[in-house]
Amino acid sequence: MSVHRVVPNIPIGAGDTATDPSALRDNAAFYGLLGFEEVMNHGWIMTLASPARPAAQISFMTEDATGPVNPDLSVEVADVDAVHAALVRAGAEIVYGPHDEEWGVRRFFVRDPNGKVVNVLTHR
């Protein structure tokens, strides 16, 4: 199975969610000083990347638009359905999906052995 990138998802605001999307702008400004640039912004999740190394990314989210919880980490893979099948066979807890999202990804959430929720996705 091929991993394309791994992106930490940083919750913003009080607790795991925020009600003020302006916090996304504040993070973009701060991390911009470290050399990151905005590469995606859906209003509830924003991803910043290094122009020199585009796979070096960090995401900030207020609240996941369709999933039941905010994932702690996103892992983009070559074949999301193959990874899902392998995790189901291994007895992993699937938290959400698989689901084809309107923004062009197929994804599912799985809980890792530490209790963290991992968003596993493939761009369609």
XYZ file of C-alpha atoms in Angstrom:
124
model
C 0.000 0.000 0.000
C 1.375 3.347 -1.011
C 1.207 6.440 1.223
C 1.251 9.770 -0.628
C 1.305 12.137 2.372
C 0.538 12.453 6.068
C -1.017 15.645 7.425
C -1.659 16.537 11.081
C -5.116 18.033 11.654
C -4.947 20.701 14.342
C -8.271 21.550 16.009
C -8.770 25.248 16.565
C -10.915 26.996 19.099
C -12.233 25.710 22.407
C -12.011 21.954 22.763
C -11.939 20.064 19.484
C -14.046 22.549 17.534
C -14.385 26.274 16.985
C -17.323 28.386 15.915
C -15.278 31.257 14.458
C -13.649 30.465 11.079
C -11.514 33.627 11.438
C -9.246 31.387 13.502
C -8.301 29.762 10.175
C -7.035 33.132 8.917
C -5.070 33.705 12.125
C -3.298 30.364 11.687
C -2.597 31.065 8.009
C -0.974 34.362 8.954
C 1.143 32.827 11.724
C 2.289 29.772 9.767
C 2.856 31.982 6.728
C 5.700 33.521 8.721
C 7.225 30.020 8.845
C 6.997 29.735 5.055
C 3.686 27.900 4.614
C 1.107 28.915 2.005
C -2.592 28.120 1.840
C -3.312 25.330 -0.643
C -6.905 24.416 0.357
C -9.657 26.136 2.315
C -13.191 24.766 2.624
C -14.172 27.183 5.395
C -14.063 24.438 8.041
C -10.650 23.014 7.148
C -7.637 24.816 5.737
C -4.415 23.169 4.581
C -1.083 24.967 4.385
C 1.937 23.603 2.508
C 5.566 24.430 1.944
C 6.077 25.796 -1.578
C 9.492 24.117 -1.685
C 8.169 20.735 -0.467
C 4.434 20.562 -1.223
C 3.949 17.301 0.687
C 5.018 19.093 3.907
C 1.572 20.126 5.076
C -0.471 21.020 8.142
C -4.251 21.390 8.381
C -6.407 23.377 10.789
C -10.048 22.518 11.282
C -13.005 23.937 13.102
C -15.329 20.947 12.734
C -15.408 18.147 10.163
C -18.166 18.831 7.644
C -19.467 15.265 7.326
C -17.624 12.995 9.761
C -18.880 12.359 13.293
C -15.622 13.569 14.900
C -12.583 15.629 13.975
C -9.775 13.351 12.804
C -6.381 13.834 14.422
C -4.408 12.925 11.320
C -5.003 12.487 7.593
C -3.211 9.851 5.532
C -3.566 9.975 1.760
C -3.136 6.558 0.173
C -3.153 5.208 -3.367
C -6.123 2.850 -2.810
C -8.445 3.780 0.050
C -10.682 0.743 -0.471
C -7.768 -1.695 -0.215
C -6.595 -0.032 3.011
C -10.158 -0.098 4.388
C -10.465 -3.819 3.608
C -7.132 -4.580 5.291
C -8.110 -2.652 8.429
C -11.527 -4.336 8.609
C -9.844 -7.753 8.300
C -7.489 -6.743 11.124
C -10.449 -5.855 13.356
C -9.806 -2.096 13.471
C -12.622 0.205 14.595
C -14.033 2.047 11.590
C -15.478 5.337 12.864
C -16.897 6.682 9.574
C -17.286 5.624 5.962
C -15.991 4.823 3.491
C -17.741 7.757 1.875
C -17.350 9.730 -1.363
C -17.216 13.378 -0.307
C -18.467 16.246 -2.467
C -15.008 17.887 -2.432
C -13.471 15.044 -4.433
C -12.104 12.520 -1.960
C -13.139 9.032 -0.922
C -12.370 8.541 2.758
C -13.003 6.718 5.988
C -12.030 7.277 9.617
C -10.358 4.565 11.684
C -9.315 4.592 15.344
C -5.639 3.741 15.921
C -4.356 1.727 18.929
C -3.815 5.004 20.846
C -7.428 6.109 20.381
C -6.565 8.711 17.731
C -8.882 9.034 14.737
C -7.153 8.762 11.361
C -8.781 10.112 8.195
C -7.661 7.761 5.400
C -8.345 9.183 1.940
C -7.770 9.000 -1.789
C -8.414 11.854 -4.200
C -10.819 10.761 -6.914
